[in-house]
Amino acid sequence: MRVVVGGGTGFVGTALTQLLRSRGHEVTHVSRRAGKDRISWEQLSQSGLPQCDAVVNLAGENVLNPFRRWGDAFCREVIRSRVETTKTLAKAIADAEQPPHAWVVVTGVGYYRPSPTAEYTEDSPGGDFDFFSRLVSSWEAAALIPGSPTRGVVVRSGVVLGQGGGAISQMIWPFRLGLGGPVGSGLQPFPWIHIRDLAGIVCHALETEGLRGVFNGVSPSSPATSNGTFARELAAALGRPALLPMPAWAVRAIFGAERAVMLLEGQKVVPKHTLESGYSFVFPDLPGALKDIVS
Ligand code: NDP
């Protein structure tokens, strides 16, 4: 299969590209910079979609970049980098003479309202109560191609855990030094997925004929994981204590109140459709996932 991946140069894209190539597929990235096995977004808009069987979008400015102040300009970039890239790929698919078979967009569980108790499946309502939920709604709406023969899949991802990027790379050093701990109260749910499984679900969606709709990209044990559990398990995997909580005020001071919600609150998300679709998780449990990542 020939697969075009927007944002394929990033953290998840690198894992997905490795997995797809290991399964004999060819991968071309769409990036802000053209290069080997890579076209630019401008080239895509001008010349259309290269001949391919499937398209994935993973592009997006890193929301939790602590070096970018949370303000209007950054919010616009967070939205534009997801919604406009998704629209550009959707238009290229709609205009293609030979449309691809499958189109997968990875969005986020921020679609569901944070709650310490409610459990959400793919059928649960959401998408209309704060910045992140509305962002996911417009992102997923941008992916729709009415009347298209191409089947569409949305994977709503939790916090992606893997080596060399994402959440773990931001917190591993305090934990290695024994200075890690829960964020805020630590009681908030922590929806997580191992990067190998997120790449695996996308690959499964591309390879399984007939699969369409929304799939939650979280581990099956994720609804039982709180931020405090995560901190304890990460510390245990590193053989360190997890004694120092990061107070809520410090999180708000670093990330801004709106963005701090992502760390101070969370959702219990169940991968119901994902499991029903026949996907088998490589890392269903947190200790195994963390052992793999920190070893
Ligand atoms: P990365 O931060 O690694 O970024 C992915 C790619 O997006 C980059 O390689 C870059 O490609 C492109 N990109 C970054 N900023 C911009 C920008 N301002 N404009 C256009 N393109 C940009 O993301 P991840 O791999 O971690 O995540 C992939 C997708 O999954 C994202 O959409 C993210 O929102 C979503 N997601 C990720 C989670 C996580 O925990 N990592 C959790 C939930 C959802 P290039 O430089 O080649 O242009």
mmCIF file of C-alpha atoms and ligand atoms in Angstrom:
data_model
loop_
_atom_site.group_PDB
_atom_site.id
_atom_site.type_symbol
_atom_site.label_atom_id
_atom_site.label_comp_id
_atom_site.label_asym_id
_atom_site.label_seq_id
_atom_site.Cartn_x
_atom_site.Cartn_y
_atom_site.Cartn_z
ATOM 1 C CA MET A 1 0.000 0.000 0.000
ATOM 2 C CA ARG A 2 1.237 3.546 -0.731
ATOM 3 C CA VAL A 3 0.446 5.823 2.228
ATOM 4 C CA VAL A 4 0.688 9.635 2.378
ATOM 5 C CA VAL A 5 1.164 10.902 5.959
ATOM 6 C CA GLY A 6 0.719 14.598 6.866
ATOM 7 C CA GLY A 7 2.913 15.454 9.883
ATOM 8 C CA GLY A 8 4.622 12.070 9.450
ATOM 9 C CA THR A 9 8.004 13.523 10.517
ATOM 10 C CA GLY A 10 6.868 13.909 14.165
ATOM 11 C CA PHE A 11 6.774 11.722 17.273
ATOM 12 C CA VAL A 12 3.799 9.531 16.283
ATOM 13 C CA GLY A 13 4.603 9.792 12.568
ATOM 14 C CA THR A 14 8.075 8.308 13.035
ATOM 15 C CA ALA A 15 6.626 5.272 14.849
ATOM 16 C CA LEU A 16 3.838 4.905 12.275
ATOM 17 C CA THR A 17 6.257 5.184 9.358
ATOM 18 C CA GLN A 18 8.519 2.485 10.863
ATOM 19 C CA LEU A 19 5.556 0.171 11.425
ATOM 20 C CA LEU A 20 4.103 0.731 7.937
ATOM 21 C CA ARG A 21 7.486 0.182 6.245
ATOM 22 C CA SER A 22 8.086 -2.964 8.330
ATOM 23 C CA ARG A 23 4.776 -4.256 6.935
ATOM 24 C CA GLY A 24 5.883 -3.600 3.360
ATOM 25 C CA HIS A 25 4.021 -0.337 2.747
ATOM 26 C CA GLU A 26 5.531 2.746 1.043
ATOM 27 C CA VAL A 27 5.308 6.042 2.931
ATOM 28 C CA THR A 28 5.480 9.661 1.689
ATOM 29 C CA HIS A 29 5.302 12.493 4.229
ATOM 30 C CA VAL A 30 3.654 15.880 3.791
ATOM 31 C CA SER A 31 5.726 18.446 5.677
ATOM 32 C CA ARG A 32 6.456 22.160 5.937
ATOM 33 C CA ARG A 33 9.741 21.290 4.214
ATOM 34 C CA ALA A 34 10.090 19.128 1.094
ATOM 35 C CA GLY A 35 12.852 16.496 1.023
ATOM 36 C CA LYS A 36 13.511 12.791 0.497
ATOM 37 C CA ASP A 37 10.221 10.809 0.573
ATOM 38 C CA ARG A 38 8.579 14.104 1.498
ATOM 39 C CA ILE A 39 6.453 16.722 -0.277
ATOM 40 C CA SER A 40 5.489 20.162 1.059
ATOM 41 C CA TRP A 41 1.942 21.343 1.800
ATOM 42 C CA GLU A 42 2.339 23.882 -1.068
ATOM 43 C CA GLN A 43 3.263 21.092 -3.499
ATOM 44 C CA LEU A 44 0.234 19.121 -2.330
ATOM 45 C CA SER A 45 -2.096 22.103 -2.874
ATOM 46 C CA GLN A 46 -0.608 22.904 -6.312
ATOM 47 C CA SER A 47 -0.064 19.413 -7.765
ATOM 48 C CA GLY A 48 -2.694 17.380 -5.923
ATOM 49 C CA LEU A 49 -2.398 14.088 -4.071
ATOM 50 C CA PRO A 50 0.400 11.767 -5.243
ATOM 51 C CA GLN A 51 -0.876 8.377 -6.430
ATOM 52 C CA CYS A 52 -1.646 6.506 -3.197
ATOM 53 C CA ASP A 53 -3.943 3.988 -1.502
ATOM 54 C CA ALA A 54 -4.371 5.724 1.853
ATOM 55 C CA VAL A 55 -3.874 9.071 3.599
ATOM 56 C CA VAL A 56 -3.235 9.881 7.289
ATOM 57 C CA ASN A 57 -3.009 13.258 9.038
ATOM 58 C CA LEU A 58 -0.828 13.679 12.148
ATOM 59 C CA ALA A 59 0.144 17.353 11.692
ATOM 60 C CA GLY A 60 -0.263 19.701 14.634
ATOM 61 C CA GLU A 61 1.674 22.316 16.593
ATOM 62 C CA ASN A 62 2.630 20.849 20.015
ATOM 63 C CA VAL A 63 -0.072 22.184 22.373
ATOM 64 C CA LEU A 64 2.022 21.600 25.503
ATOM 65 C CA ASN A 65 5.111 23.417 24.212
ATOM 66 C CA PRO A 66 6.172 25.177 27.464
ATOM 67 C CA PHE A 67 8.303 27.622 25.450
ATOM 68 C CA ARG A 68 5.248 29.065 23.671
ATOM 69 C CA ARG A 69 3.082 31.455 25.681
ATOM 70 C CA TRP A 70 -0.618 30.547 25.583
ATOM 71 C CA GLY A 71 -2.166 33.507 23.761
ATOM 72 C CA ASP A 72 -4.202 34.362 20.640
ATOM 73 C CA ALA A 73 -1.339 33.852 18.181
ATOM 74 C CA PHE A 74 -0.410 30.423 19.617
ATOM 75 C CA CYS A 75 -4.092 29.321 19.786
ATOM 76 C CA ARG A 76 -4.542 30.270 16.115
ATOM 77 C CA GLU A 77 -1.431 28.229 15.229
ATOM 78 C CA VAL A 78 -2.678 25.237 17.249
ATOM 79 C CA ILE A 79 -5.987 25.358 15.334
ATOM 80 C CA ARG A 80 -4.550 26.187 11.894
ATOM 81 C CA SER A 81 -1.894 23.444 12.000
ATOM 82 C CA ARG A 82 -4.610 20.820 12.575
ATOM 83 C CA VAL A 83 -7.762 22.085 10.835
ATOM 84 C CA GLU A 84 -6.146 23.624 7.723
ATOM 85 C CA THR A 85 -3.811 20.663 7.101
ATOM 86 C CA THR A 86 -6.798 18.301 7.482
ATOM 87 C CA LYS A 87 -8.861 20.435 5.050
ATOM 88 C CA THR A 88 -5.975 20.503 2.570
ATOM 89 C CA LEU A 89 -5.672 16.689 2.617
ATOM 90 C CA ALA A 90 -9.473 16.218 2.470
ATOM 91 C CA LYS A 91 -9.662 18.514 -0.582
ATOM 92 C CA ALA A 92 -6.769 16.680 -2.263
ATOM 93 C CA ILE A 93 -8.617 13.372 -1.693
ATOM 94 C CA ALA A 94 -11.897 14.821 -3.005
ATOM 95 C CA ASP A 95 -10.118 16.158 -6.140
ATOM 96 C CA ALA A 96 -8.089 12.985 -6.820
ATOM 97 C CA GLU A 97 -8.859 11.176 -10.085
ATOM 98 C CA GLN A 98 -8.227 7.851 -8.351
ATOM 99 C CA PRO A 99 -9.196 8.489 -4.710
ATOM 100 C CA PRO A 100 -7.435 6.476 -1.997
ATOM 101 C CA HIS A 101 -9.324 3.708 -0.162
ATOM 102 C CA ALA A 102 -8.792 5.018 3.368
ATOM 103 C CA TRP A 103 -8.357 8.374 5.169
ATOM 104 C CA VAL A 104 -7.358 8.442 8.851
ATOM 105 C CA VAL A 105 -7.088 11.515 11.100
ATOM 106 C CA VAL A 106 -5.680 11.330 14.636
ATOM 107 C CA THR A 107 -7.432 13.823 16.958
ATOM 108 C CA GLY A 108 -7.737 13.803 20.769
ATOM 109 C CA VAL A 109 -9.807 12.646 23.754
ATOM 110 C CA GLY A 110 -10.144 16.335 24.665
ATOM 111 C CA TYR A 111 -13.423 15.881 22.763
ATOM 112 C CA TYR A 112 -14.938 14.414 25.981
ATOM 113 C CA ARG A 113 -15.696 16.597 29.027
ATOM 114 C CA PRO A 114 -13.165 16.055 31.849
ATOM 115 C CA SER A 115 -14.758 14.224 34.791
ATOM 116 C CA PRO A 116 -13.420 12.115 37.672
ATOM 117 C CA THR A 117 -16.284 9.616 37.293
ATOM 118 C CA ALA A 118 -17.945 9.583 33.830
ATOM 119 C CA GLU A 119 -16.714 6.912 31.372
ATOM 120 C CA TYR A 120 -16.771 7.748 27.681
ATOM 121 C CA THR A 121 -16.981 5.494 24.642
ATOM 122 C CA GLU A 122 -16.862 6.615 21.034
ATOM 123 C CA ASP A 123 -20.674 7.033 21.167
ATOM 124 C CA SER A 124 -20.575 9.536 24.056
ATOM 125 C CA PRO A 125 -21.387 13.194 23.430
ATOM 126 C CA GLY A 126 -18.781 15.959 23.566
ATOM 127 C CA GLY A 127 -17.035 18.473 21.389
ATOM 128 C CA ASP A 128 -18.793 21.654 22.446
ATOM 129 C CA PHE A 129 -17.736 22.900 25.901
ATOM 130 C CA ASP A 130 -14.192 24.368 25.889
ATOM 131 C CA PHE A 131 -11.304 25.317 23.587
ATOM 132 C CA PHE A 132 -9.986 21.748 23.168
ATOM 133 C CA SER A 133 -13.357 20.072 22.661
ATOM 134 C CA ARG A 134 -14.337 22.650 20.038
ATOM 135 C CA LEU A 135 -10.912 22.253 18.413
ATOM 136 C CA VAL A 136 -11.502 18.483 18.054
ATOM 137 C CA SER A 137 -14.988 19.122 16.604
ATOM 138 C CA SER A 138 -13.683 21.471 13.908
ATOM 139 C CA TRP A 139 -10.709 19.145 13.223
ATOM 140 C CA GLU A 140 -12.999 16.134 12.720
ATOM 141 C CA ALA A 141 -15.484 18.231 10.679
ATOM 142 C CA ALA A 142 -12.602 19.297 8.398
ATOM 143 C CA ALA A 143 -11.926 15.611 7.671
ATOM 144 C CA LEU A 144 -15.428 14.932 6.313
ATOM 145 C CA ILE A 145 -15.663 14.420 2.538
ATOM 146 C CA PRO A 146 -19.375 14.147 1.696
ATOM 147 C CA GLY A 147 -20.167 11.586 -1.000
ATOM 148 C CA SER A 148 -16.571 10.339 -1.193
ATOM 149 C CA PRO A 149 -15.837 6.655 -1.901
ATOM 150 C CA THR A 150 -12.863 6.951 0.502
ATOM 151 C CA ARG A 151 -13.702 5.508 3.948
ATOM 152 C CA GLY A 152 -12.973 7.905 6.796
ATOM 153 C CA VAL A 153 -11.559 6.993 10.226
ATOM 154 C CA VAL A 154 -10.949 9.243 13.240
ATOM 155 C CA VAL A 155 -8.697 7.999 16.058
ATOM 156 C CA ARG A 156 -9.212 10.046 19.262
ATOM 157 C CA SER A 157 -5.893 9.652 21.041
ATOM 158 C CA GLY A 158 -5.058 9.911 24.719
ATOM 159 C CA VAL A 159 -1.625 11.004 26.014
ATOM 160 C CA VAL A 160 0.891 9.142 23.843
ATOM 161 C CA LEU A 161 3.638 7.414 25.857
ATOM 162 C CA GLY A 162 6.849 6.536 24.045
ATOM 163 C CA GLN A 163 10.602 7.057 23.986
ATOM 164 C CA GLY A 164 12.132 10.276 22.691
ATOM 165 C CA GLY A 165 9.070 12.509 22.515
ATOM 166 C CA GLY A 166 5.644 13.422 23.831
ATOM 167 C CA ALA A 167 4.706 13.583 27.521
ATOM 168 C CA ILE A 168 7.412 11.200 28.804
ATOM 169 C CA SER A 169 10.265 13.226 27.302
ATOM 170 C CA GLN A 170 8.961 16.337 29.103
ATOM 171 C CA MET A 171 8.773 14.663 32.527
ATOM 172 C CA ILE A 172 11.426 11.957 32.517
ATOM 173 C CA TRP A 173 14.290 14.060 33.946
ATOM 174 C CA PRO A 174 12.566 15.221 37.146
ATOM 175 C CA PHE A 175 11.482 11.575 37.660
ATOM 176 C CA ARG A 176 15.002 10.243 36.972
ATOM 177 C CA LEU A 177 16.300 12.677 39.588
ATOM 178 C CA GLY A 178 13.675 11.512 42.109
ATOM 179 C CA LEU A 179 11.927 14.903 41.855
ATOM 180 C CA GLY A 180 8.800 13.683 40.040
ATOM 181 C CA GLY A 181 5.285 13.283 41.363
ATOM 182 C CA PRO A 182 1.617 13.670 40.520
ATOM 183 C CA VAL A 183 0.285 16.806 38.859
ATOM 184 C CA GLY A 184 -2.172 18.765 41.040
ATOM 185 C CA SER A 185 -4.307 16.451 43.201
ATOM 186 C CA GLY A 186 -3.207 13.408 41.170
ATOM 187 C CA LEU A 187 -6.795 12.136 41.316
ATOM 188 C CA GLN A 188 -7.670 13.214 37.752
ATOM 189 C CA PRO A 189 -8.005 10.395 35.177
ATOM 190 C CA PHE A 190 -4.981 9.893 32.921
ATOM 191 C CA PRO A 191 -6.056 8.609 29.471
ATOM 192 C CA TRP A 192 -2.917 7.093 27.939
ATOM 193 C CA ILE A 193 -1.734 4.886 25.067
ATOM 194 C CA HIS A 194 1.653 3.375 24.183
ATOM 195 C CA ILE A 195 2.956 4.849 20.913
ATOM 196 C CA ARG A 196 3.260 1.351 19.415
ATOM 197 C CA ASP A 197 -0.478 0.873 19.942
ATOM 198 C CA LEU A 198 -1.461 4.258 18.485
ATOM 199 C CA ALA A 199 0.620 3.449 15.385
ATOM 200 C CA GLY A 200 -0.896 -0.071 15.496
ATOM 201 C CA ILE A 201 -4.483 1.235 15.551
ATOM 202 C CA VAL A 202 -3.815 3.567 12.601
ATOM 203 C CA CYS A 203 -2.201 0.692 10.675
ATOM 204 C CA HIS A 204 -5.132 -1.618 11.585
ATOM 205 C CA ALA A 205 -7.565 1.067 10.327
ATOM 206 C CA LEU A 206 -5.663 1.366 7.047
ATOM 207 C CA GLU A 207 -5.430 -2.389 6.483
ATOM 208 C CA THR A 208 -8.947 -3.443 7.584
ATOM 209 C CA GLU A 209 -11.405 -3.038 4.732
ATOM 210 C CA GLY A 210 -14.757 -1.682 5.822
ATOM 211 C CA LEU A 211 -13.527 0.004 9.023
ATOM 212 C CA ARG A 212 -14.902 3.547 9.314
ATOM 213 C CA GLY A 213 -15.980 5.992 12.028
ATOM 214 C CA VAL A 214 -14.499 6.976 15.387
ATOM 215 C CA PHE A 215 -12.071 4.821 17.432
ATOM 216 C CA ASN A 216 -10.724 5.789 20.845
ATOM 217 C CA GLY A 217 -6.930 5.565 20.942
ATOM 218 C CA VAL A 218 -6.418 4.743 24.634
ATOM 219 C CA SER A 219 -5.301 1.580 26.398
ATOM 220 C CA PRO A 220 -8.053 -0.691 27.813
ATOM 221 C CA SER A 221 -6.710 -0.102 31.350
ATOM 222 C CA SER A 222 -6.644 3.654 30.865
ATOM 223 C CA PRO A 223 -10.034 4.322 32.608
ATOM 224 C CA ALA A 224 -8.523 2.863 35.804
ATOM 225 C CA THR A 225 -5.397 5.067 35.613
ATOM 226 C CA SER A 226 -5.208 8.344 37.541
ATOM 227 C CA ASN A 227 -2.433 10.888 37.219
ATOM 228 C CA GLY A 228 -1.197 9.749 40.653
ATOM 229 C CA THR A 229 -1.105 6.093 39.530
ATOM 230 C CA PHE A 230 0.838 7.135 36.452
ATOM 231 C CA ALA A 231 3.381 9.084 38.569
ATOM 232 C CA ARG A 232 3.846 6.110 40.933
ATOM 233 C CA GLU A 233 4.264 3.614 38.082
ATOM 234 C CA LEU A 234 6.719 5.825 36.180
ATOM 235 C CA ALA A 235 8.794 6.319 39.336
ATOM 236 C CA ALA A 236 8.665 2.569 40.046
ATOM 237 C CA ALA A 237 9.796 1.767 36.489
ATOM 238 C CA LEU A 238 12.787 4.079 37.075
ATOM 239 C CA GLY A 239 13.442 2.767 40.603
ATOM 240 C CA ARG A 240 12.888 6.253 42.078
ATOM 241 C CA PRO A 241 10.415 7.759 44.571
ATOM 242 C CA ALA A 242 7.507 9.936 43.358
ATOM 243 C CA LEU A 243 7.094 12.207 46.316
ATOM 244 C CA LEU A 244 6.983 15.733 44.965
ATOM 245 C CA PRO A 245 3.587 16.739 43.573
ATOM 246 C CA MET A 246 3.521 19.600 41.077
ATOM 247 C CA PRO A 247 1.022 22.055 42.567
ATOM 248 C CA ALA A 248 -1.880 23.206 40.391
ATOM 249 C CA TRP A 249 -0.808 26.867 40.674
ATOM 250 C CA ALA A 250 2.628 26.035 39.213
ATOM 251 C CA VAL A 251 1.040 24.165 36.282
ATOM 252 C CA ARG A 252 -1.218 27.179 35.614
ATOM 253 C CA ALA A 253 1.770 29.547 35.857
ATOM 254 C CA ILE A 254 3.819 27.524 33.325
ATOM 255 C CA PHE A 255 1.118 26.598 30.814
ATOM 256 C CA GLY A 256 -1.652 29.207 31.318
ATOM 257 C CA ALA A 257 -5.055 28.408 32.864
ATOM 258 C CA GLU A 258 -6.759 27.172 29.665
ATOM 259 C CA ARG A 259 -3.941 24.796 28.702
ATOM 260 C CA ALA A 260 -3.374 23.641 32.307
ATOM 261 C CA VAL A 261 -6.814 21.967 32.111
ATOM 262 C CA MET A 262 -5.163 19.264 29.968
ATOM 263 C CA LEU A 263 -2.905 18.316 32.905
ATOM 264 C CA LEU A 264 -5.083 19.114 35.914
ATOM 265 C CA GLU A 265 -8.210 17.368 34.618
ATOM 266 C CA GLY A 266 -8.776 14.223 32.601
ATOM 267 C CA GLN A 267 -11.282 11.813 31.093
ATOM 268 C CA LYS A 268 -11.949 8.100 31.628
ATOM 269 C CA VAL A 269 -12.044 6.887 28.032
ATOM 270 C CA VAL A 270 -12.903 3.330 26.922
ATOM 271 C CA PRO A 271 -11.641 1.987 23.549
ATOM 272 C CA LYS A 272 -14.966 0.197 22.884
ATOM 273 C CA HIS A 273 -15.112 0.392 19.081
ATOM 274 C CA THR A 274 -11.349 -0.151 18.856
ATOM 275 C CA LEU A 275 -11.582 -3.488 20.716
ATOM 276 C CA GLU A 276 -14.764 -4.472 18.854
ATOM 277 C CA SER A 277 -12.949 -3.832 15.558
ATOM 278 C CA GLY A 278 -10.531 -6.652 16.445
ATOM 279 C CA TYR A 279 -7.506 -4.551 17.425
ATOM 280 C CA SER A 280 -5.338 -6.388 19.959
ATOM 281 C CA PHE A 281 -3.291 -4.075 22.227
ATOM 282 C CA VAL A 282 0.444 -4.754 22.505
ATOM 283 C CA PHE A 283 0.643 -2.769 25.776
ATOM 284 C CA PRO A 284 -2.738 -2.941 27.572
ATOM 285 C CA ASP A 285 -1.243 -2.343 31.060
ATOM 286 C CA LEU A 286 0.696 0.664 32.343
ATOM 287 C CA PRO A 287 3.599 -1.142 34.125
ATOM 288 C CA GLY A 288 4.413 -3.117 30.952
ATOM 289 C CA ALA A 289 4.139 -0.023 28.767
ATOM 290 C CA LEU A 290 6.423 2.029 31.048
ATOM 291 C CA LYS A 291 8.945 -0.791 31.433
ATOM 292 C CA ASP A 292 9.223 -0.940 27.637
ATOM 293 C CA ILE A 293 9.669 2.844 27.390
ATOM 294 C CA VAL A 294 12.223 3.487 30.134
ATOM 295 C CA SER A 295 14.332 0.364 29.615
HETATM 296 P P1 NDP B 1 4.370 16.338 16.878
HETATM 297 O O1 NDP B 1 4.446 17.471 17.880
HETATM 298 O O2 NDP B 1 5.510 15.416 16.791
HETATM 299 O O3 NDP B 1 4.085 17.032 15.456
HETATM 300 C C1 NDP B 1 3.719 16.290 14.319
HETATM 301 C C2 NDP B 1 4.110 17.047 13.068
HETATM 302 O O4 NDP B 1 3.249 18.168 12.892
HETATM 303 C C3 NDP B 1 5.503 17.638 13.101
HETATM 304 O O5 NDP B 1 6.471 16.671 12.793
HETATM 305 C C4 NDP B 1 5.430 18.742 12.059
HETATM 306 O O6 NDP B 1 5.788 18.262 10.773
HETATM 307 C C5 NDP B 1 3.927 19.104 12.066
HETATM 308 N N1 NDP B 1 3.749 20.431 12.648
HETATM 309 C C6 NDP B 1 4.162 20.860 13.877
HETATM 310 N N2 NDP B 1 3.844 22.159 14.055
HETATM 311 C C7 NDP B 1 3.218 22.541 12.909
HETATM 312 C C8 NDP B 1 2.675 23.769 12.470
HETATM 313 N N3 NDP B 1 2.715 24.851 13.263
HETATM 314 N N4 NDP B 1 2.106 23.809 11.237
HETATM 315 C C9 NDP B 1 2.089 22.715 10.442
HETATM 316 N N5 NDP B 1 2.609 21.523 10.789
HETATM 317 C C10 NDP B 1 3.154 21.447 12.009
HETATM 318 O O7 NDP B 1 2.976 15.573 17.133
HETATM 319 P P2 NDP B 1 2.741 14.072 17.608
HETATM 320 O O8 NDP B 1 3.402 13.161 16.662
HETATM 321 O O9 NDP B 1 2.997 13.979 19.075
HETATM 322 O O10 NDP B 1 1.141 13.951 17.440
HETATM 323 C C11 NDP B 1 0.562 13.666 16.173
HETATM 324 C C12 NDP B 1 -0.894 14.134 16.186
HETATM 325 O O11 NDP B 1 -1.584 13.449 17.225
HETATM 326 C C13 NDP B 1 -1.044 15.639 16.447
HETATM 327 O O12 NDP B 1 -2.055 16.169 15.642
HETATM 328 C C14 NDP B 1 -1.450 15.701 17.896
HETATM 329 O O13 NDP B 1 -2.299 16.808 18.175
HETATM 330 C C15 NDP B 1 -2.228 14.388 18.056
HETATM 331 N N6 NDP B 1 -2.198 13.919 19.441
HETATM 332 C C16 NDP B 1 -0.970 13.700 20.030
HETATM 333 C C17 NDP B 1 -0.915 13.323 21.362
HETATM 334 C C18 NDP B 1 0.398 13.094 22.057
HETATM 335 O O14 NDP B 1 0.392 12.799 23.280
HETATM 336 N N7 NDP B 1 1.541 13.177 21.367
HETATM 337 C C19 NDP B 1 -2.149 13.138 22.160
HETATM 338 C C20 NDP B 1 -3.376 13.345 21.415
HETATM 339 C C21 NDP B 1 -3.373 13.735 20.104
HETATM 340 P P3 NDP B 1 6.836 19.089 9.809
HETATM 341 O O15 NDP B 1 7.852 19.715 10.710
HETATM 342 O O16 NDP B 1 7.395 18.009 8.937
HETATM 343 O O17 NDP B 1 6.010 20.076 9.071
#
